[in-house]
mmCIF file of C-alpha atoms in Angstrom:
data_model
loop_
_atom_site.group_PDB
_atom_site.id
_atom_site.type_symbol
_atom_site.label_atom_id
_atom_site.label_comp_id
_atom_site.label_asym_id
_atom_site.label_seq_id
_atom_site.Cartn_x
_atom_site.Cartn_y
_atom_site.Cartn_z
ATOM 1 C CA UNK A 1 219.037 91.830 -162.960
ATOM 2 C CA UNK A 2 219.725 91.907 -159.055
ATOM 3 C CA UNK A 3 221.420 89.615 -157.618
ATOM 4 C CA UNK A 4 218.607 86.950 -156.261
ATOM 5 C CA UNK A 5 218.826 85.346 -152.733
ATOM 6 C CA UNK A 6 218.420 81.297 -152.800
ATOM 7 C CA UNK A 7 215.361 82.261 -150.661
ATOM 8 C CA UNK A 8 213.385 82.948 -153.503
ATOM 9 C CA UNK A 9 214.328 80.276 -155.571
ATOM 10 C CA UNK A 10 213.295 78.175 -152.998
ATOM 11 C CA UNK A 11 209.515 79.711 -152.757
ATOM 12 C CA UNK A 12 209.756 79.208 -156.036
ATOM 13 C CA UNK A 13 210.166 75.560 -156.029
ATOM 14 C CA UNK A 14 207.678 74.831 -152.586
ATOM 15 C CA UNK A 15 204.920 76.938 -155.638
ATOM 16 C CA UNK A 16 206.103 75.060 -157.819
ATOM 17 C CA UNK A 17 205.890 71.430 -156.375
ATOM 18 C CA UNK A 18 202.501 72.474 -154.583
ATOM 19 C CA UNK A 19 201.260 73.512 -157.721
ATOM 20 C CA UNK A 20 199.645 76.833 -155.593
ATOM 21 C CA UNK A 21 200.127 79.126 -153.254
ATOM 22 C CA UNK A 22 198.178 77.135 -150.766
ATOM 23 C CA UNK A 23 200.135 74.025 -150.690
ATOM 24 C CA UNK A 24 203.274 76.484 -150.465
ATOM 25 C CA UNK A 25 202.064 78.108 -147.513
ATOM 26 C CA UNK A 26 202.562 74.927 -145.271
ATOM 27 C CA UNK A 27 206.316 73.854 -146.608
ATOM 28 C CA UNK A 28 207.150 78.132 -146.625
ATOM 29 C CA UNK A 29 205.423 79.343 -143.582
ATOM 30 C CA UNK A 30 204.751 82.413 -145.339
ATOM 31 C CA UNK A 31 201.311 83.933 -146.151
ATOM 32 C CA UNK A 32 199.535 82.797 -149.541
ATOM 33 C CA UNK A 33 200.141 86.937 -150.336
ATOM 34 C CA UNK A 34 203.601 87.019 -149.146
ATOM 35 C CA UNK A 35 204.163 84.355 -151.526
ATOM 36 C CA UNK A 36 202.089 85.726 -154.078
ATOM 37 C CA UNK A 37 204.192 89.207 -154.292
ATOM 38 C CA UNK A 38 207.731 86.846 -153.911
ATOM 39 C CA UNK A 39 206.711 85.176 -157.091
ATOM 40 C CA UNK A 40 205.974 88.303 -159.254
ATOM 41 C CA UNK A 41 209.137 89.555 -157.783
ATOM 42 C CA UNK A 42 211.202 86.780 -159.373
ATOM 43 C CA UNK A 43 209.258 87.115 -162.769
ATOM 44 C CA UNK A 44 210.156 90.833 -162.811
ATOM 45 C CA UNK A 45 214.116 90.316 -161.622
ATOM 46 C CA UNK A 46 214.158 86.974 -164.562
ATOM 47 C CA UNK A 47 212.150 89.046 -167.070
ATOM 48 C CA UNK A 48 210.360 85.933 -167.665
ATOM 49 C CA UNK A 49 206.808 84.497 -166.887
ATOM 50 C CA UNK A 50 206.876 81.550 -165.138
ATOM 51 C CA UNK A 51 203.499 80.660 -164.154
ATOM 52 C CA UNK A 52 200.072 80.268 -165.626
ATOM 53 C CA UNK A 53 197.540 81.796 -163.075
ATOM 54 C CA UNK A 54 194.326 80.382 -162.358
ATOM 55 C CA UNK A 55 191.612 79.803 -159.920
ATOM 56 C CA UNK A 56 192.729 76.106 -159.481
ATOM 57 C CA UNK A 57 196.485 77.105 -159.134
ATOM 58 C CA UNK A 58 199.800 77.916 -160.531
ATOM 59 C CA UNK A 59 200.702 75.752 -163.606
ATOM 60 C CA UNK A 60 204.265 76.576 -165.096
ATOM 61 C CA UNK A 61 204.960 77.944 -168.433
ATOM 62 C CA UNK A 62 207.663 76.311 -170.169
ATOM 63 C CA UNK A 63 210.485 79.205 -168.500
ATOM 64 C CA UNK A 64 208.827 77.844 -165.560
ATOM 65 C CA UNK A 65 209.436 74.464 -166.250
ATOM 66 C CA UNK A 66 213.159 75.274 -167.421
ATOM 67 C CA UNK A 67 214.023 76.942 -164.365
ATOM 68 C CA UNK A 68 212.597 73.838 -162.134
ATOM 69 C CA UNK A 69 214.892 71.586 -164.189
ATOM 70 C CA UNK A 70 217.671 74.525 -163.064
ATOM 71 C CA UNK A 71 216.862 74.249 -159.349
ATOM 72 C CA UNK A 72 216.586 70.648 -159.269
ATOM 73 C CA UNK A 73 219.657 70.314 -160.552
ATOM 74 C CA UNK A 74 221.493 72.592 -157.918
ATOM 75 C CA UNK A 75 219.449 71.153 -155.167
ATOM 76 C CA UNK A 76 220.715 67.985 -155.973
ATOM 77 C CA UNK A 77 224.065 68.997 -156.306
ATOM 78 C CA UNK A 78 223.495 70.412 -152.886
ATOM 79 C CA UNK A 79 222.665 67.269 -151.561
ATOM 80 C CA UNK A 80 225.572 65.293 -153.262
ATOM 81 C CA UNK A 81 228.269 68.329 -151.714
ATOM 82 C CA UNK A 82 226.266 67.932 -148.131
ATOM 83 C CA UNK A 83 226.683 64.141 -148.249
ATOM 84 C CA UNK A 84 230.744 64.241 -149.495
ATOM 85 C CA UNK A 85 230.908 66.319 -146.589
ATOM 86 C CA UNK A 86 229.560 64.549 -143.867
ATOM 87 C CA UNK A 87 230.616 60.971 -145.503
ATOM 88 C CA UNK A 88 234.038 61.793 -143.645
ATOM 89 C CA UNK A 89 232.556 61.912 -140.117
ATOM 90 C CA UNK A 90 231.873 58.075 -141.146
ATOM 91 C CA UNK A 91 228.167 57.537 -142.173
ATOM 92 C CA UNK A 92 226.950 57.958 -145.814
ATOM 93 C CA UNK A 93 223.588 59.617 -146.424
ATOM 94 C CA UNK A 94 220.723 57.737 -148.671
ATOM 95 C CA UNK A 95 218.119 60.199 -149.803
ATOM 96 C CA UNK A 96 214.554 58.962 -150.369
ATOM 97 C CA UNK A 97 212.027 60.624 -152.061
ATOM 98 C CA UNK A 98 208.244 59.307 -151.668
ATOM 99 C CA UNK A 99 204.475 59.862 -152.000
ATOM 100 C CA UNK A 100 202.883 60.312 -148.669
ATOM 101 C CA UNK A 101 201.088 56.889 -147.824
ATOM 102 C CA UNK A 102 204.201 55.154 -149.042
ATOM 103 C CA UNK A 103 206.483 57.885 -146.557
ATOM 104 C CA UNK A 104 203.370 56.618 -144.123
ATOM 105 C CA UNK A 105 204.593 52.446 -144.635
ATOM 106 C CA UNK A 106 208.469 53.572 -144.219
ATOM 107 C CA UNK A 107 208.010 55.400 -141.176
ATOM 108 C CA UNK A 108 205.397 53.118 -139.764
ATOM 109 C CA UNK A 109 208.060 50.113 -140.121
ATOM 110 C CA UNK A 110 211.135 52.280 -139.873
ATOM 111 C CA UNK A 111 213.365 49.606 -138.425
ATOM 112 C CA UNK A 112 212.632 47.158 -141.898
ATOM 113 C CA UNK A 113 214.597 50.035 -143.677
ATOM 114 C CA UNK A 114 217.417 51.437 -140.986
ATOM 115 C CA UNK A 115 218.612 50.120 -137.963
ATOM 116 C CA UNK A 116 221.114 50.626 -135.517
ATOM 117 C CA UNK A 117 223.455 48.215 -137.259
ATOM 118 C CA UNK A 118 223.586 50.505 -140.432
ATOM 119 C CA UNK A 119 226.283 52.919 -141.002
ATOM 120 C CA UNK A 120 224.483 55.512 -143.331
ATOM 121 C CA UNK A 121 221.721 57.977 -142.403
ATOM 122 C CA UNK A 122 218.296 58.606 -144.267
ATOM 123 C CA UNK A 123 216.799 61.297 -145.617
ATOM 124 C CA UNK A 124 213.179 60.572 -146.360
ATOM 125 C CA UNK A 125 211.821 63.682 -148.721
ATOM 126 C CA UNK A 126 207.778 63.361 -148.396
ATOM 127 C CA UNK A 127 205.515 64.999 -151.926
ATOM 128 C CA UNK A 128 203.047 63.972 -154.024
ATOM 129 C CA UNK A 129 204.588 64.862 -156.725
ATOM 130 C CA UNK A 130 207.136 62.619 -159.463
ATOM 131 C CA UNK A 131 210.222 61.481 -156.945
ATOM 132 C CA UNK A 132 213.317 63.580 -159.164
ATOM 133 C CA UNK A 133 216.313 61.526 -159.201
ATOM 134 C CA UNK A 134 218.006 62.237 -163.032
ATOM 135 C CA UNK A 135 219.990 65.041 -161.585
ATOM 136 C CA UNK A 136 220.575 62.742 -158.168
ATOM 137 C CA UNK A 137 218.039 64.786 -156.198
ATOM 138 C CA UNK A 138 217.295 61.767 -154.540
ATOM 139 C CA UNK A 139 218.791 58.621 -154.649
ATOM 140 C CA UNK A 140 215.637 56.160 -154.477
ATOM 141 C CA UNK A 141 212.194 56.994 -155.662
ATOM 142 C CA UNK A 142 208.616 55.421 -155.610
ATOM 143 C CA UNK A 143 207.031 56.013 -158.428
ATOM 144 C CA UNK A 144 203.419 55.281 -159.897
ATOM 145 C CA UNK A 145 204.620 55.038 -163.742
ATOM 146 C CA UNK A 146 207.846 53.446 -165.418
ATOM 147 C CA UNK A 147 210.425 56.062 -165.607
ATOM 148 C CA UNK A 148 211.397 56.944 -169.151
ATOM 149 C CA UNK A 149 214.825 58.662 -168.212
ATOM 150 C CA UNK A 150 217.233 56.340 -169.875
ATOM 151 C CA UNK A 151 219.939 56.716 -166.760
ATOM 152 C CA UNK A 152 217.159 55.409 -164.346
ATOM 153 C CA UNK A 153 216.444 51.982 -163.036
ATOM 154 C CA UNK A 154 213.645 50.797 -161.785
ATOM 155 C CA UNK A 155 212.016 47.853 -159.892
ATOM 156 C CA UNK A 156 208.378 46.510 -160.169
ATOM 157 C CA UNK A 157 206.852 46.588 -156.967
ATOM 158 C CA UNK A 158 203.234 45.432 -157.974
ATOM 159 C CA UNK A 159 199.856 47.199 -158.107
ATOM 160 C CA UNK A 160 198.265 49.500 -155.890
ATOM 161 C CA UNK A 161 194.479 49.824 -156.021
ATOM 162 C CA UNK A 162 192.195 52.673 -154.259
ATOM 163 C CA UNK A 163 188.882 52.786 -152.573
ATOM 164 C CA UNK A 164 186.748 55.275 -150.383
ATOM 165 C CA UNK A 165 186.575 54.217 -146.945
ATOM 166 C CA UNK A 166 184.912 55.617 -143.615
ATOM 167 C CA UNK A 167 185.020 54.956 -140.071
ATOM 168 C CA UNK A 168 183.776 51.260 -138.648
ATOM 169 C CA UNK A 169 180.258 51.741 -137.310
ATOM 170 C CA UNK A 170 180.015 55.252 -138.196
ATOM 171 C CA UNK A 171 176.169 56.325 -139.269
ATOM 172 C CA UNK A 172 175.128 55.067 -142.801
ATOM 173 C CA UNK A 173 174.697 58.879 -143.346
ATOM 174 C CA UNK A 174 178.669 59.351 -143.200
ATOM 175 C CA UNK A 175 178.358 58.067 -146.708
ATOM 176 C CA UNK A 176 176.853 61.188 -147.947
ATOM 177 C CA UNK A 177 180.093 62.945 -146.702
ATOM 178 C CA UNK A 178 183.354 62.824 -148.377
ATOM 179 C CA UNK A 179 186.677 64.391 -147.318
ATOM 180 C CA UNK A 180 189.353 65.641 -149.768
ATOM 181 C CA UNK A 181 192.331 67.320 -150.777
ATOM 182 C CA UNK A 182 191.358 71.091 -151.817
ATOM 183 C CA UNK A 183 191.053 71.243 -156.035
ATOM 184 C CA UNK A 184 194.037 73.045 -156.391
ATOM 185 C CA UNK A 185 196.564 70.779 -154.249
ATOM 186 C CA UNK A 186 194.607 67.591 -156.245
ATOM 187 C CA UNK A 187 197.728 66.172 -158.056
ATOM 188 C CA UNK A 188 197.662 63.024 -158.248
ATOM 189 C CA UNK A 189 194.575 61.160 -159.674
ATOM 190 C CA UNK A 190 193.026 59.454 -156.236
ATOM 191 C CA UNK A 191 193.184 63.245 -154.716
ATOM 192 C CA UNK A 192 190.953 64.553 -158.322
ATOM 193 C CA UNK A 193 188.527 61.386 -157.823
ATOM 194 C CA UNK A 194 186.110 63.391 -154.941
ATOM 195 C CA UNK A 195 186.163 66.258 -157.091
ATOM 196 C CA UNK A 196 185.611 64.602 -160.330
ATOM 197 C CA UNK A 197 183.016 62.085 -159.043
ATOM 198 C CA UNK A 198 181.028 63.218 -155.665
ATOM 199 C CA UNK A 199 181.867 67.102 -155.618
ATOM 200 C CA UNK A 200 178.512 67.722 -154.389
ATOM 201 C CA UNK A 201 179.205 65.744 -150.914
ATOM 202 C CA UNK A 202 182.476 67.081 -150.240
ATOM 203 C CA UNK A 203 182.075 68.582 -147.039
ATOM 204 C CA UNK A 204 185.674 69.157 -145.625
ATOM 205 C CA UNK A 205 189.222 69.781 -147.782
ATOM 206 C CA UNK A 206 192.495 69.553 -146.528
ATOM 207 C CA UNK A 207 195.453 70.786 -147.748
ATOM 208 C CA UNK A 208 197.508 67.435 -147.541
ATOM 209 C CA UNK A 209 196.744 63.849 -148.212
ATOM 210 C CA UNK A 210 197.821 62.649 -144.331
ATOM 211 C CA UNK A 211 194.846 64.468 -143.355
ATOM 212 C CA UNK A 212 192.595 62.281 -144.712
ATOM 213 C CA UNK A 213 192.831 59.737 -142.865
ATOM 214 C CA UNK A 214 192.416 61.810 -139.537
ATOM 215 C CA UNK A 215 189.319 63.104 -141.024
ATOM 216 C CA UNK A 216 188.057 59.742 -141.931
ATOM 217 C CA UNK A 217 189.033 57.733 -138.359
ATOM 218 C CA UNK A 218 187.441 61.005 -136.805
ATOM 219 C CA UNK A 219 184.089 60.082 -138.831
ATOM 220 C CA UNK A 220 183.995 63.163 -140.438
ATOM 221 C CA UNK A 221 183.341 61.794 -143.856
ATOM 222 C CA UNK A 222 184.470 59.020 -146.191
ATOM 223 C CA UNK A 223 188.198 59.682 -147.763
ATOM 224 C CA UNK A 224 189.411 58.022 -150.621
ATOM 225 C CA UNK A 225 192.891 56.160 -149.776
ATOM 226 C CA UNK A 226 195.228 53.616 -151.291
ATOM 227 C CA UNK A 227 194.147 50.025 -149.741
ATOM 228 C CA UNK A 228 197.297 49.555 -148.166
ATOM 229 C CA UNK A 229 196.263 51.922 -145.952
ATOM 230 C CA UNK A 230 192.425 51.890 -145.920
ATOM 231 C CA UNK A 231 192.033 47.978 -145.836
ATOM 232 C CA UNK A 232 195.440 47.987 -143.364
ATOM 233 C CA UNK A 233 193.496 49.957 -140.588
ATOM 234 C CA UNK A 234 191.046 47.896 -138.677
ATOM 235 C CA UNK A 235 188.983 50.997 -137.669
ATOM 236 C CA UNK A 236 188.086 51.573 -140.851
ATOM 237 C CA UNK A 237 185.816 50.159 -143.813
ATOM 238 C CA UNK A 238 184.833 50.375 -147.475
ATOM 239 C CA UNK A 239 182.554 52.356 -148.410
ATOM 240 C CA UNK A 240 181.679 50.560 -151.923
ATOM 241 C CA UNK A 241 184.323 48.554 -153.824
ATOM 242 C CA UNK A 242 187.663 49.040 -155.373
ATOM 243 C CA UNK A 243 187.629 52.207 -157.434
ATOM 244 C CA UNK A 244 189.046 50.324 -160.114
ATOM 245 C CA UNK A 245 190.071 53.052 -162.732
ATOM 246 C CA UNK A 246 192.497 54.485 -160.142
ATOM 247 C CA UNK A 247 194.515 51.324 -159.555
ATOM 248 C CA UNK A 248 198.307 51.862 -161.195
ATOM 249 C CA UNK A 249 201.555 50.115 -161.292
ATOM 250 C CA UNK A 250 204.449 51.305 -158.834
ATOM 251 C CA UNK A 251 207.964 50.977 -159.055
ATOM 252 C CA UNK A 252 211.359 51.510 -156.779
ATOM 253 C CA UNK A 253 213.434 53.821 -159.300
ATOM 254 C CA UNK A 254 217.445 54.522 -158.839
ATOM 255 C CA UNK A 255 219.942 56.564 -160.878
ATOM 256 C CA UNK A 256 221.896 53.971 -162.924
ATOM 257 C CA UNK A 257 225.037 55.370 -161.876
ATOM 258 C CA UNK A 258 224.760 54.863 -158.268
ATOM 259 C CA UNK A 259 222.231 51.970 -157.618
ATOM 260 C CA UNK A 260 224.962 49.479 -156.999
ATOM 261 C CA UNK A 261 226.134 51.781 -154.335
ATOM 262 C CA UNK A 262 226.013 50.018 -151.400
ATOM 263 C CA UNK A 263 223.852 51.926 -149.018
ATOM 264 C CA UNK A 264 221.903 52.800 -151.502
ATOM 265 C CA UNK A 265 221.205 49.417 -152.594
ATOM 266 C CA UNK A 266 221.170 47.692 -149.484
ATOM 267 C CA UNK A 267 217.675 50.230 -148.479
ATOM 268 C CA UNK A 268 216.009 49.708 -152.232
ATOM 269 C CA UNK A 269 216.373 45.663 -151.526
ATOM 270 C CA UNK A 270 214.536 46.791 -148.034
ATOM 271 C CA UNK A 271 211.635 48.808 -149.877
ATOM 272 C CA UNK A 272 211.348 46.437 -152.429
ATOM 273 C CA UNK A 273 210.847 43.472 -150.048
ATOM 274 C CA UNK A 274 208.667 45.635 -146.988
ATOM 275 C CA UNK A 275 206.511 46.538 -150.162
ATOM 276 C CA UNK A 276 206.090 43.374 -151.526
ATOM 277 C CA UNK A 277 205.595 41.582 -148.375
ATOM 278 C CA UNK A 278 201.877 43.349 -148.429
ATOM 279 C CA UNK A 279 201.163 42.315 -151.460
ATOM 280 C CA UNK A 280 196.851 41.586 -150.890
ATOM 281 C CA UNK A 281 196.869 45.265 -149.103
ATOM 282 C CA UNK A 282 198.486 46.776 -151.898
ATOM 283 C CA UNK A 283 196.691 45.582 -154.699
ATOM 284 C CA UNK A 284 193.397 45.623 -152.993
ATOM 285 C CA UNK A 285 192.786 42.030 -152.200
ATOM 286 C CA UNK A 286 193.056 42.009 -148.180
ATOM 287 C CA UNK A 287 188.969 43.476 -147.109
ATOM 288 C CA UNK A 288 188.275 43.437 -143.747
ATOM 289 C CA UNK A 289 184.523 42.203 -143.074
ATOM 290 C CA UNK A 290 181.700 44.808 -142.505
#
């Protein structure tokens, strides 16, 4: 076997986490073909197959899934070396992995979580998919499920529900229009509701969730967001009620060995609380009037 530049292992993982070439195009910047050829590249130089092909994307096989574990592993060693390195210059680094309308609350009240009285940096890692910290990837997650790794903790936050919502005074014919994440980028269940439920009226797809809501304050069609940010934007309404098999539990989630850390700590006590301080958006219970 060649010797293999990181560069590949790192297409590897944007496929990987993307679940597609598509969704790997955006974090790559390289062509869905370029990508495409990179991958059966790697397979040939491992001798193993590591993906599943398929109209609706790339789904790992379990050499795949082995090698992910791998990368994860050394990416999060990466990060642990990078942060020992720059801890000397004074400032420790806190790594943060989240979903993207959570990433959207963080950045949106920034200041609740870092400010200029803190002497540690952030580094806020934005996916839809499962927030890795058992190899210390990351050191605080948001998750939508209980972790089951024994060496992570975790921290109820409360429930978040989901509805479809459109643009205030928008034509009742908007309803007939929904935007949505393409099929094969659709990981998480809110982003499969569209195609599940109203695939006939989909009339736009994105590639990533933060779209949405441009599409849907653009009145280009009703989107289907969490409430804490559908029912926490005054130009926009329901369209219909709570979509009530979508609502889930969520929870803050920390390696065991370094949650008392603390940095660390000190910005999971901020999360907890900015997150909890919206309870009614969150769980669906603040609805702004027609």
């Amino acid at each position: 076997m060649k010797n293999l530049g990181w560069d590949a292992f790192q297409i590897f993982l944007d496929v990987a986490r993307s679940g597609g070439l598509t969704g790997a195009t955006a974090t790559s910047g390289l062509s869905a073909a370029t990508i495409g050829r990179r991958m059966l590249e790697l397979e040939r130089s491992l001798g193993k197959s590591l993906f599943i092909r398929s109209q609706t994307g790339y789904v790992l096989t379990a050499d795949g899934r082995a090698l992910l574990d791998q990368l994860q592993s050394m990416e999060g060693a990466a990060r642990n070396i990078d942060g020992w390195r720059k801890s000397g210059a004074g400032s420790s680094l806190v790594r943060i992995a989240a979903g993207t309308w959570n990433a959207h609350l963080l950045t949106t009240n920034f200041s609740a979580i870092c400010n200029e009285r803190d002497d540690f940096r952030v580094d806020l890692f934005v996916a839809e998919q499962r927030a890795s910290l058992a190899h210390r990837e990351n050191d605080i997650g948001i998750r939508a499920f209980e972790p089951e790794e024994r060496n992570l903790a975790a921290i109820k936050t409360g429930n978040v529900a989901y509805a479809a919502y459109r643009l205030r005074n928008a034509p009742a014919s908007i309803g007939d229009r929904c935007v949505a994440v393409a099929k094969e980028n659709a990981i998480s269940a809110y982003l499969r509701w569209p195609h599940e439920n109203r695939s006939d009226s989909i009339m736009v797809t994105v590639n990533r969730p933060i779209v949405l809501l441009d599409l849907a304050l653009a009145g280009a069609g009703v989107a289907v967001l969490p409430c804490f940010i559908g029912d926490g934007d005054p130009r926009l309404v329901r369209e219909g009620g709570e979509i009530e098999e979508l609502r889930h539990r969520q929870w803050i989630v920390m390696n065991n060995e370094d949650r008392h850390r603390r940095d660390i700590r000190t910005v999971a006590d901020r999360m907890v609380k900015l997150i909890k301080d919206h309870p009614d958006l969150y769980a669906g219970r603040h609805i702004r009037p027609v």
